Each structure stands twice: as structure tokens, then as C-alpha cells.
């Protein structure tokens, strides 16, 4: 033990190196509380999004069912139609807002990173390790979420799987952190601030510099930067005039048209795949196939509804869709009470080529195989000749260029 000098080396470990008079347990408690509210929103909407992927329906599961930690896998409902637009818009917006909040939080506790003597007792070392895990998993979640929403994939792992397991690690370390910090937080709230342990508050500098910014100023700055992120993000789901301000929306912010997730070109859709020879194949239970042309579909009863398309990346957009009810197609395939439908695109390959929908989606009054949008034929980029549109369904399940439906 004699190897560690009692006197800290010159630099950030010296008491008085950090001089902002604004740092205190009370300041950190305030920032931490705001951050905690954001974390609760982001974590719960994140787990909701996982449920919306309907991993209990066969091929939808990116994580094998027996390795899925999720306690809450429920059949995703088909209403209200804006459900996923709301939960996922909140997930991405509050997730982005966490970036400035986290930076302010780290700024407020930075002296503790260098506290002297270094943690040698097992208990102290464990505490440091837990903090490392907390900051590490928070950074990982924000970095992967941010780059995913910006369609930038610099890594070589599956985003969904990594972000999902990362979420569990993050939530567990936040819970541990809050549990251990609760006494301090309560004391800070009870004594209201500056009176709190003037002498032994480890966050209060013994060597305050001249005041360049008040605590109110720091909190104001935090509010302003978080608010700015919110204002420049929320428009991608909230729409209206805010859409012009959605600087972080990578797909078609500010344009009148609605975003295209993957263009026909990128998905390698050829004229041959979707031209006159295209048929919708309806697989029947006895192994037969009913082949319907677009004209066959257009003479079936058509229904028109305003429904959002809402992507996991956070953006959403309400459009007027026209098409055939999924339920009518199930009946046409000879199944009166369909439980599931497996949807396959004519797209040659790709992660979103196929999906499975459940009972709620098939039986939804507004669950459509859409042929038109806003009164005109679907454009090739939006899924011509036919695509899935169901209220509350995540965009990822709204398969474009549908070629085959297998009801069961
Ligand atoms: N065949 C196919 N369908 C697809 C996709 C795809 O890549 N291929 N992307 C999905 C995703 S992730 C979204 S958000 C929506 C977006 O629909 P849009 O491009 O018409 O806005 O399409 C979905 N349908
Ligand atoms: Mo998406």
C-alpha cells in the first residue's frame, strides 16, 4: 500500500484542480433527475419497439426466442394507427436529447473520475467498474442509435441485436446506479442545495474559480441545448411546420413527398419483377396457388384510409392509402379465420424481403394490401405494384413490392 503516495500527483487528481463553483451534489442531482426521466422514456419505448417487431412470429425474430430476455412480448395491436409513430418518434427524439444531457451530467461529476487515492478496496473498485459500465453502455447505446438513425453503419455487427442487448446492460447499470445514489439524491432534495455538506461534498471544489456562469446558467444552457435537439428532431414525426426544422431526419426532411426507406434501385427491383407479368401469389392451405394480377386486385372491393408509415429510425408520415383488405385476401385464399400471414417481396434479397403478421394485423379493418397512395398508383420506390399498410405497424413490416402471401 505504501506504493501509493498519500499526496495526489499534480494534475486533475489534486483537490482544487477542478474549480467550477457550480459543481455540487445538488447540481448533479438536478441534472441526473432530468436525465433519468429521458432514460425511462427511451428505455420503455425501446422495449415497446422490440415488441412491435413481433419476435414471437417466426421469421421476425432477430434474436432467437430462447435468448430473448424480453419479459413483455405481447401481440402488437393494430390501433390506434399513430401508436408506433408516437412510441418510436419519442424513442428517437428523447434518445437524441440524451446526448447533451449526458454530456452535462459527465461534466458535473468529472472530478470523481480522478479522485485520490485510486480505488484499491474491492468495494471501491467495484463501484468504479459499475460506473465504467454505466458510461460505457450509455455511450454505446447513443452511438449505435444515432448512427442507425443517420443510416451510417460503420460497425460489423447487427444493429438490432447489439442495441437490444446493450439496452439491457444499460438499464441494469442505471438501476444499480440509481439505487446506490438514491440516499445522496434524497439528501440533496431534502436540504435543497448549497447547505448540503459544504465541507464534505466531494463535488464541491475547495478552490473555486471566479464565477463565469451561475448554476442557473448551466441548467439554462442544458435546457437550451436539449430543447434545440428536440426542436430539430421532433418534426420528422410530429410533422407540420416543425418538419422543416427536422435537421436530423436523413430521409427527405422538408420535402412534400414522403420519405423512401429503400429505393427500388437499391432493392434491385427490375421492371421484369413488377411489370405486366407480375402476379400476387396467394398460397392456399392445400398447397395450391391463386395468382392475381393487379387488375384482378383492382376489381376487388377497394378501401381508402389515412395511415402513417412509421420507421424505426423515428420518422413517420401520414398518407392516404387505397387497396384491398388483407382479410378479403385471406378469404380469397380460402381461409376464413387466418391467424398469420407470411409476406414475401419479389425483391431478390435483403433483410426486409419478408415478414410475418399476426391476427390483429390481418383482421384490422384498415389492414391493406395497398395499390395506390394519394389517389395515384404507388410509385416504384413506394412499392408498386402492391405493398402492406396496417395501422400501428412499424414501417419495417410494411413490405413493398409484395409477390406472395401465405395465410395460415
Ligand atoms: N421489400 C421491402 N419492403 C420494405 C423495405 C425494404 O427494404 N424492402 N423497407 C421497409 C422499411 S424499414 C420501411 S420504414 C418502409 C418505408 O416505406 P417507404 O419507403 O414507402 O416510405 O418500407 C418497408 N418495406
Ligand atoms: Mo424502417
Short mmCIF file of C-alpha atoms and ligand atoms in Angstrom, two decimals:
data_model
loop_
_atom_site.label_atom_id
_atom_site.label_comp_id
_atom_site.label_asym_id
_atom_site.label_seq_id
_atom_site.Cartn_x
_atom_site.Cartn_y
_atom_site.Cartn_z
CA UNK A 1 0.00 0.00 0.00
CA UNK A 2 2.97 2.25 0.60
CA UNK A 3 3.41 2.37 -3.14
CA UNK A 4 0.53 4.82 -3.45
CA UNK A 5 1.58 8.25 -2.19
CA UNK A 6 -0.92 9.98 0.02
CA UNK A 7 -0.41 13.21 -1.89
CA UNK A 8 -2.05 13.01 -5.33
CA UNK A 9 0.23 13.70 -8.29
CA UNK A 10 -0.05 17.14 -9.87
CA UNK A 11 -2.97 17.41 -12.24
CA UNK A 12 -6.67 16.51 -12.18
CA UNK A 13 -6.34 14.36 -9.05
CA UNK A 14 -5.31 17.37 -6.91
CA UNK A 15 -8.10 18.83 -4.81
CA UNK A 16 -8.74 22.19 -6.29
CA UNK A 17 -7.78 21.30 -9.84
CA UNK A 18 -11.43 21.44 -10.83
CA UNK A 19 -12.58 24.93 -9.98
CA UNK A 20 -16.14 25.46 -11.15
CA UNK A 21 -18.15 26.66 -8.15
CA UNK A 22 -21.26 25.31 -9.86
CA UNK A 23 -20.35 21.67 -9.26
CA UNK A 24 -22.06 20.14 -6.26
CA UNK A 25 -24.07 17.09 -5.36
CA UNK A 26 -27.19 19.24 -5.71
CA UNK A 27 -26.29 20.32 -9.26
CA UNK A 28 -25.55 16.72 -10.23
CA UNK A 29 -28.80 15.57 -8.64
CA UNK A 30 -30.80 18.04 -10.71
CA UNK A 31 -29.09 17.10 -13.98
CA UNK A 32 -29.31 13.39 -13.12
CA UNK A 33 -33.02 13.61 -12.39
CA UNK A 34 -33.75 15.18 -15.78
CA UNK A 35 -31.57 12.56 -17.48
CA UNK A 36 -33.40 9.82 -15.60
CA UNK A 37 -36.77 10.97 -16.97
CA UNK A 38 -35.35 10.80 -20.51
CA UNK A 39 -33.88 7.35 -19.83
CA UNK A 40 -37.21 5.97 -18.60
CA UNK A 41 -38.94 7.23 -21.77
CA UNK A 42 -36.22 5.97 -24.10
CA UNK A 43 -35.91 2.56 -22.43
CA UNK A 44 -39.64 1.85 -22.26
CA UNK A 45 -40.30 2.94 -25.85
CA UNK A 46 -37.28 0.88 -26.92
CA UNK A 47 -38.68 -2.29 -25.38
CA UNK A 48 -42.07 -1.44 -26.88
CA UNK A 49 -40.40 -1.24 -30.29
CA UNK A 50 -38.91 -4.67 -29.75
CA UNK A 51 -42.40 -6.00 -29.04
CA UNK A 52 -43.72 -4.25 -32.17
CA UNK A 53 -41.33 -6.33 -34.26
CA UNK A 54 -43.41 -9.31 -33.10
CA UNK A 55 -40.46 -11.59 -32.46
CA UNK A 56 -42.83 -14.38 -31.44
CA UNK A 57 -43.95 -14.64 -35.07
CA UNK A 58 -41.48 -16.98 -36.69
CA UNK A 59 -39.06 -15.26 -39.01
CA UNK A 60 -39.42 -11.82 -37.44
CA UNK A 61 -37.16 -12.77 -34.53
CA UNK A 62 -33.66 -11.40 -34.95
CA UNK A 63 -32.85 -12.79 -31.56
CA UNK A 64 -33.75 -16.46 -31.06
CA UNK A 65 -36.78 -16.70 -28.81
CA UNK A 66 -34.93 -18.63 -26.10
CA UNK A 67 -32.22 -15.95 -25.97
CA UNK A 68 -34.69 -13.08 -25.90
CA UNK A 69 -34.66 -11.51 -22.46
CA UNK A 70 -37.86 -9.62 -23.06
CA UNK A 71 -40.43 -10.12 -20.34
CA UNK A 72 -43.08 -8.36 -22.30
CA UNK A 73 -43.79 -9.92 -25.69
CA UNK A 74 -47.41 -9.24 -26.47
CA UNK A 75 -49.35 -9.38 -29.71
CA UNK A 76 -48.81 -5.96 -31.23
CA UNK A 77 -52.19 -4.21 -31.65
CA UNK A 78 -53.46 -2.65 -34.88
CA UNK A 79 -54.54 0.62 -33.31
CA UNK A 80 -54.50 3.46 -32.61
CA UNK A 81 -52.90 3.97 -36.01
CA UNK A 82 -50.36 6.50 -34.68
CA UNK A 83 -49.17 4.17 -31.90
CA UNK A 84 -45.78 3.24 -33.34
CA UNK A 85 -45.23 6.71 -34.83
CA UNK A 86 -45.62 8.05 -31.29
CA UNK A 87 -43.57 5.49 -29.37
CA UNK A 88 -40.75 5.36 -31.89
CA UNK A 89 -40.78 9.11 -32.50
CA UNK A 90 -40.41 9.54 -28.73
CA UNK A 91 -37.67 6.91 -28.59
CA UNK A 92 -35.51 8.62 -31.20
CA UNK A 93 -36.28 12.21 -30.12
CA UNK A 94 -35.62 11.62 -26.42
CA UNK A 95 -32.66 9.42 -27.32
CA UNK A 96 -31.05 12.31 -29.21
CA UNK A 97 -31.92 14.67 -26.35
CA UNK A 98 -29.97 12.39 -24.03
CA UNK A 99 -26.72 13.35 -25.77
CA UNK A 100 -26.45 16.90 -24.33
CA UNK A 101 -27.97 15.74 -21.03
CA UNK A 102 -25.34 13.02 -20.69
CA UNK A 103 -22.53 15.47 -21.51
CA UNK A 104 -23.73 17.87 -18.82
CA UNK A 105 -24.00 15.01 -16.35
CA UNK A 106 -20.45 13.84 -17.09
CA UNK A 107 -19.15 17.40 -16.80
CA UNK A 108 -20.75 17.67 -13.36
CA UNK A 109 -19.02 14.57 -11.96
CA UNK A 110 -15.71 14.63 -13.80
CA UNK A 111 -13.61 15.31 -10.64
CA UNK A 112 -14.72 11.94 -9.22
CA UNK A 113 -13.04 10.17 -12.13
CA UNK A 114 -9.68 11.32 -10.77
CA UNK A 115 -10.42 11.04 -7.05
CA UNK A 116 -7.36 10.18 -4.97
CA UNK A 117 -6.27 7.65 -3.73
CA UNK A 118 -7.22 5.28 -6.53
CA UNK A 119 -9.88 2.70 -5.61
CA UNK A 120 -7.97 -0.18 -4.03
CA UNK A 121 -10.57 -1.71 -1.75
CA UNK A 122 -12.70 -4.27 -3.58
CA UNK A 123 -15.87 -2.31 -2.81
CA UNK A 124 -14.50 0.91 -4.27
CA UNK A 125 -13.08 -0.82 -7.31
CA UNK A 126 -16.43 -2.48 -7.93
CA UNK A 127 -18.14 0.88 -7.71
CA UNK A 128 -15.74 2.33 -10.31
CA UNK A 129 -16.33 -0.68 -12.53
CA UNK A 130 -20.09 -0.20 -12.28
CA UNK A 131 -19.67 3.45 -13.30
CA UNK A 132 -17.48 2.41 -16.21
CA UNK A 133 -20.21 0.02 -17.34
CA UNK A 134 -22.82 2.76 -16.95
CA UNK A 135 -20.96 5.35 -19.01
CA UNK A 136 -19.78 2.73 -21.49
CA UNK A 137 -23.23 1.27 -22.15
CA UNK A 138 -24.82 4.75 -22.33
CA UNK A 139 -22.23 5.81 -24.91
CA UNK A 140 -22.69 2.58 -26.85
CA UNK A 141 -26.48 2.94 -26.96
CA UNK A 142 -26.37 6.58 -28.02
CA UNK A 143 -23.65 5.99 -30.61
CA UNK A 144 -25.36 2.99 -32.22
CA UNK A 145 -28.81 4.61 -32.09
CA UNK A 146 -27.54 7.87 -33.52
CA UNK A 147 -25.62 6.31 -36.39
CA UNK A 148 -28.51 3.96 -37.19
CA UNK A 149 -30.95 6.86 -37.41
CA UNK A 150 -28.43 8.58 -39.69
CA UNK A 151 -28.19 5.42 -41.84
CA UNK A 152 -24.48 5.18 -41.21
CA UNK A 153 -23.20 1.72 -40.35
CA UNK A 154 -19.53 1.87 -39.50
CA UNK A 155 -19.65 -1.34 -37.46
CA UNK A 156 -19.78 -5.01 -38.36
CA UNK A 157 -22.41 -6.30 -36.01
CA UNK A 158 -26.18 -6.44 -36.37
CA UNK A 159 -27.55 -3.14 -35.09
CA UNK A 160 -30.81 -4.53 -33.69
CA UNK A 161 -29.15 -7.35 -31.77
CA UNK A 162 -26.37 -5.13 -30.37
CA UNK A 163 -28.70 -2.25 -29.48
CA UNK A 164 -31.08 -4.69 -27.79
CA UNK A 165 -28.54 -6.44 -25.58
CA UNK A 166 -26.83 -3.08 -24.99
CA UNK A 167 -30.18 -1.78 -23.72
CA UNK A 168 -30.38 -4.49 -21.08
CA UNK A 169 -26.84 -3.75 -19.91
CA UNK A 170 -27.61 -0.03 -19.82
CA UNK A 171 -30.91 -0.43 -17.96
CA UNK A 172 -29.29 -2.76 -15.40
CA UNK A 173 -26.43 -0.34 -14.75
CA UNK A 174 -28.79 2.63 -14.48
CA UNK A 175 -30.89 0.75 -11.93
CA UNK A 176 -27.80 -0.13 -9.91
CA UNK A 177 -26.58 3.45 -10.14
CA UNK A 178 -29.86 5.00 -9.04
CA UNK A 179 -30.16 2.50 -6.18
CA UNK A 180 -26.70 3.41 -4.86
CA UNK A 181 -27.11 7.16 -5.41
CA UNK A 182 -30.63 7.40 -4.00
CA UNK A 183 -29.55 8.38 -0.46
CA UNK A 184 -27.42 11.24 -1.85
CA UNK A 185 -30.20 12.35 -4.17
CA UNK A 186 -32.73 12.35 -1.37
CA UNK A 187 -30.41 14.29 0.89
CA UNK A 188 -29.80 16.80 -1.87
CA UNK A 189 -33.53 17.29 -2.44
CA UNK A 190 -34.24 17.46 1.27
CA UNK A 191 -31.63 20.05 2.16
CA UNK A 192 -32.04 21.94 -1.07
CA UNK A 193 -28.67 22.66 -2.36
CA UNK A 194 -25.88 24.69 -1.09
CA UNK A 195 -26.27 23.87 2.53
CA UNK A 196 -25.66 20.26 1.63
CA UNK A 197 -22.43 19.10 3.23
CA UNK A 198 -20.48 22.23 2.39
CA UNK A 199 -17.48 20.61 4.00
CA UNK A 200 -17.66 17.06 2.72
CA UNK A 201 -19.43 17.34 -0.61
CA UNK A 202 -16.86 15.63 -2.85
CA UNK A 203 -18.16 17.54 -5.85
CA UNK A 204 -17.70 20.97 -4.31
CA UNK A 205 -14.32 22.48 -5.18
CA UNK A 206 -12.13 23.68 -2.28
CA UNK A 207 -10.62 26.17 -4.69
CA UNK A 208 -13.46 27.91 -6.51
CA UNK A 209 -12.51 29.99 -9.53
CA UNK A 210 -14.18 33.24 -10.36
CA UNK A 211 -17.78 32.62 -11.26
CA UNK A 212 -18.17 32.72 -15.02
CA UNK A 213 -21.58 31.09 -15.07
CA UNK A 214 -24.14 30.54 -12.35
CA UNK A 215 -25.79 27.21 -11.68
CA UNK A 216 -28.95 28.64 -13.13
CA UNK A 217 -26.87 29.49 -16.22
CA UNK A 218 -25.57 25.93 -16.53
CA UNK A 219 -29.06 24.48 -16.16
CA UNK A 220 -30.35 27.03 -18.67
CA UNK A 221 -27.65 26.03 -21.14
CA UNK A 222 -28.56 22.39 -20.65
CA UNK A 223 -32.24 23.16 -21.22
CA UNK A 224 -31.46 25.22 -24.31
CA UNK A 225 -29.22 22.62 -25.95
CA UNK A 226 -31.62 19.77 -25.14
CA UNK A 227 -34.52 21.87 -26.43
CA UNK A 228 -32.62 22.65 -29.63
CA UNK A 229 -32.08 18.95 -30.26
CA UNK A 230 -35.77 18.31 -29.62
CA UNK A 231 -36.86 21.08 -32.00
CA UNK A 232 -34.63 19.84 -34.79
CA UNK A 233 -35.72 16.21 -34.36
CA UNK A 234 -39.36 16.04 -33.43
CA UNK A 235 -40.57 17.36 -36.81
CA UNK A 236 -39.75 14.10 -38.53
CA UNK A 237 -42.62 12.51 -36.64
CA UNK A 238 -44.72 15.46 -35.48
CA UNK A 239 -44.92 16.98 -38.94
CA UNK A 240 -46.45 20.36 -39.63
CA UNK A 241 -44.13 23.38 -39.73
CA UNK A 242 -41.67 21.53 -37.49
CA UNK A 243 -40.88 19.15 -40.33
CA UNK A 244 -38.85 21.91 -41.98
CA UNK A 245 -36.73 22.02 -38.85
CA UNK A 246 -36.03 18.30 -38.73
CA UNK A 247 -32.34 18.66 -39.47
CA UNK A 248 -31.51 15.21 -38.13
CA UNK A 249 -34.05 13.43 -40.32
CA UNK A 250 -31.96 11.81 -43.00
CA UNK A 251 -34.79 10.99 -45.37
CA UNK A 252 -36.48 13.76 -47.22
CA UNK A 253 -36.96 16.30 -44.43
CA UNK A 254 -38.87 19.30 -45.68
CA UNK A 255 -39.94 17.72 -48.94
CA UNK A 256 -43.64 17.49 -49.75
CA UNK A 257 -43.32 13.89 -50.74
CA UNK A 258 -42.84 11.32 -48.02
CA UNK A 259 -39.56 9.57 -47.32
CA UNK A 260 -38.43 6.49 -49.18
CA UNK A 261 -36.70 4.00 -46.95
CA UNK A 262 -35.11 1.87 -49.61
CA UNK A 263 -35.42 2.83 -53.26
CA UNK A 264 -36.41 0.28 -55.89
CA UNK A 265 -32.93 0.64 -57.31
CA UNK A 266 -31.19 -0.17 -54.05
CA UNK A 267 -33.55 -3.13 -53.53
CA UNK A 268 -32.71 -4.29 -57.10
CA UNK A 269 -36.32 -4.21 -58.27
CA UNK A 270 -36.39 -4.65 -62.05
CA UNK A 271 -39.20 -3.90 -64.50
CA UNK A 272 -39.36 -7.63 -65.14
CA UNK A 273 -40.17 -8.31 -61.48
CA UNK A 274 -43.02 -5.81 -61.24
CA UNK A 275 -44.19 -5.37 -64.84
CA UNK A 276 -47.20 -6.93 -66.63
CA UNK A 277 -46.03 -10.42 -65.76
CA UNK A 278 -46.31 -9.66 -62.02
CA UNK A 279 -48.86 -11.73 -60.13
CA UNK A 280 -49.74 -11.76 -56.48
CA UNK A 281 -49.45 -15.36 -55.38
CA UNK A 282 -51.92 -16.37 -52.70
CA UNK A 283 -50.92 -19.67 -51.18
CA UNK A 284 -53.89 -21.75 -50.11
CA UNK A 285 -53.80 -24.24 -47.23
CA UNK A 286 -53.99 -27.26 -49.56
CA UNK A 287 -50.84 -26.18 -51.35
CA UNK A 288 -52.46 -24.53 -54.37
CA UNK A 289 -51.62 -21.04 -55.50
CA UNK A 290 -54.12 -18.42 -56.66
CA UNK A 291 -52.39 -15.92 -58.94
CA UNK A 292 -53.92 -12.44 -59.10
CA UNK A 293 -52.92 -9.68 -61.49
CA UNK A 294 -53.10 -6.02 -60.48
CA UNK A 295 -56.34 -5.76 -62.49
CA UNK A 296 -57.79 -8.70 -60.53
CA UNK A 297 -56.94 -6.87 -57.31
CA UNK A 298 -58.39 -3.58 -58.56
CA UNK A 299 -61.81 -5.15 -59.16
CA UNK A 300 -61.96 -6.44 -55.58
CA UNK A 301 -63.57 -4.06 -53.01
CA UNK A 302 -61.21 -1.08 -52.53
CA UNK A 303 -60.81 0.78 -49.25
CA UNK A 304 -59.13 4.13 -48.61
CA UNK A 305 -57.64 5.21 -45.27
CA UNK A 306 -55.24 7.81 -43.92
CA UNK A 307 -52.49 5.86 -42.22
CA UNK A 308 -48.96 6.64 -41.10
CA UNK A 309 -45.88 4.86 -42.21
CA UNK A 310 -43.58 4.94 -39.18
CA UNK A 311 -39.97 3.82 -39.37
CA UNK A 312 -37.80 2.53 -36.54
CA UNK A 313 -35.45 5.41 -37.39
CA UNK A 314 -38.03 7.76 -35.90
CA UNK A 315 -39.60 9.43 -38.93
CA UNK A 316 -43.23 8.95 -39.81
CA UNK A 317 -45.66 10.35 -42.34
CA UNK A 318 -49.43 10.04 -42.78
CA UNK A 319 -50.61 9.31 -46.33
CA UNK A 320 -53.90 8.30 -47.95
CA UNK A 321 -53.69 4.66 -49.00
CA UNK A 322 -56.08 2.68 -51.19
CA UNK A 323 -56.13 -1.07 -51.62
CA UNK A 324 -57.59 -4.45 -50.78
CA UNK A 325 -58.23 -5.62 -47.23
CA UNK A 326 -55.86 -8.33 -46.03
CA UNK A 327 -58.88 -10.14 -44.63
CA UNK A 328 -60.53 -10.22 -48.08
CA UNK A 329 -57.34 -11.74 -49.49
CA UNK A 330 -57.32 -14.38 -46.75
CA UNK A 331 -60.87 -15.32 -47.65
CA UNK A 332 -59.90 -15.37 -51.33
CA UNK A 333 -57.13 -17.80 -50.38
CA UNK A 334 -59.77 -19.99 -48.75
CA UNK A 335 -59.03 -19.20 -45.12
CA UNK A 336 -61.83 -17.66 -43.11
CA UNK A 337 -60.12 -17.12 -39.81
CA UNK A 338 -56.45 -16.50 -40.62
CA UNK A 339 -54.04 -16.34 -37.67
CA UNK A 340 -50.88 -15.41 -39.52
CA UNK A 341 -49.71 -14.27 -42.89
CA UNK A 342 -46.23 -14.62 -44.22
CA UNK A 343 -45.47 -11.80 -46.65
CA UNK A 344 -42.73 -12.19 -49.26
CA UNK A 345 -41.45 -9.46 -51.55
CA UNK A 346 -40.28 -10.01 -55.12
CA UNK A 347 -37.12 -8.16 -54.04
CA UNK A 348 -34.23 -10.54 -54.84
CA UNK A 349 -32.66 -10.38 -51.37
CA UNK A 350 -32.40 -8.24 -48.26
CA UNK A 351 -33.32 -8.10 -44.60
CA UNK A 352 -36.83 -6.74 -45.23
CA UNK A 353 -37.73 -9.09 -48.06
CA UNK A 354 -40.17 -10.96 -45.83
CA UNK A 355 -42.15 -10.63 -42.66
CA UNK A 356 -44.88 -12.35 -40.68
CA UNK A 357 -48.00 -10.54 -39.48
CA UNK A 358 -50.36 -11.71 -36.77
CA UNK A 359 -54.07 -11.93 -36.21
CA UNK A 360 -54.52 -8.28 -35.20
CA UNK A 361 -52.99 -7.07 -38.48
CA UNK A 362 -54.94 -9.44 -40.75
CA UNK A 363 -58.24 -8.69 -39.07
CA UNK A 364 -57.72 -4.93 -38.84
CA UNK A 365 -60.43 -3.10 -40.74
CA UNK A 366 -57.77 -0.78 -42.14
CA UNK A 367 -55.19 -3.52 -42.80
CA UNK A 368 -54.45 -3.24 -46.51
CA UNK A 369 -52.50 -4.55 -49.40
CA UNK A 370 -52.21 -1.03 -50.84
CA UNK A 371 -52.25 -0.46 -54.60
CA UNK A 372 -52.44 3.34 -54.57
CA UNK A 373 -51.33 6.23 -52.45
CA UNK A 374 -52.90 9.71 -52.50
CA UNK A 375 -55.15 8.69 -55.38
CA UNK A 376 -52.37 7.64 -57.76
CA UNK A 377 -50.73 4.27 -58.41
CA UNK A 378 -47.93 3.52 -55.98
CA UNK A 379 -44.60 4.75 -57.26
CA UNK A 380 -41.94 2.13 -57.82
CA UNK A 381 -39.97 3.43 -54.82
CA UNK A 382 -43.01 3.15 -52.56
CA UNK A 383 -43.67 -0.46 -53.50
CA UNK A 384 -45.54 -0.75 -56.82
CA UNK A 385 -47.47 -2.92 -57.67
CA UNK A 386 -48.59 -3.65 -54.08
CA UNK A 387 -47.44 -3.12 -50.52
CA UNK A 388 -48.56 -3.77 -46.97
CA UNK A 389 -50.06 -0.91 -44.88
CA UNK A 390 -51.59 -1.66 -41.49
CA UNK A 391 -52.43 0.79 -38.68
CA UNK A 392 -49.81 0.98 -35.89
CA UNK A 393 -47.50 -1.42 -37.70
CA UNK A 394 -43.78 -0.49 -37.74
CA UNK A 395 -42.61 0.52 -41.22
CA UNK A 396 -40.25 -2.42 -41.36
CA UNK A 397 -43.26 -4.77 -41.63
CA UNK A 398 -44.95 -2.70 -44.36
CA UNK A 399 -43.37 -4.82 -47.08
CA UNK A 400 -43.07 -3.23 -50.51
CA UNK A 401 -43.21 -5.00 -53.90
CA UNK A 402 -45.24 -7.86 -52.39
CA UNK A 403 -45.15 -11.02 -54.51
CA UNK A 404 -46.58 -13.68 -52.26
CA UNK A 405 -48.92 -14.02 -49.27
CA UNK A 406 -49.09 -17.26 -47.32
CA UNK A 407 -52.01 -17.25 -44.89
CA UNK A 408 -52.19 -19.78 -42.09
N1 LIG B 1 -39.43 -5.18 -49.81
C1 LIG B 1 -39.12 -4.23 -48.93
N2 LIG B 1 -40.09 -3.64 -48.21
C2 LIG B 1 -39.80 -2.67 -47.31
C3 LIG B 1 -38.46 -2.29 -47.05
C4 LIG B 1 -37.45 -2.94 -47.82
O1 LIG B 1 -36.26 -2.63 -47.68
N3 LIG B 1 -37.82 -3.89 -48.74
N4 LIG B 1 -38.20 -1.33 -46.09
C5 LIG B 1 -39.20 -1.22 -45.02
C6 LIG B 1 -38.97 -0.13 -44.11
S1 LIG B 1 -37.73 -0.31 -42.97
C7 LIG B 1 -39.80 0.98 -44.06
S2 LIG B 1 -39.63 2.14 -42.88
C8 LIG B 1 -40.86 1.16 -45.06
C9 LIG B 1 -40.76 2.52 -45.70
O2 LIG B 1 -41.67 2.68 -46.74
P1 LIG B 1 -41.45 3.82 -47.82
O3 LIG B 1 -40.08 3.63 -48.40
O4 LIG B 1 -42.54 3.65 -48.83
O5 LIG B 1 -41.57 5.11 -47.08
O6 LIG B 1 -40.82 0.16 -46.05
C10 LIG B 1 -40.61 -1.13 -45.58
N5 LIG B 1 -40.82 -2.08 -46.62
MO1 LIG B 2 -37.82 1.40 -41.48
#
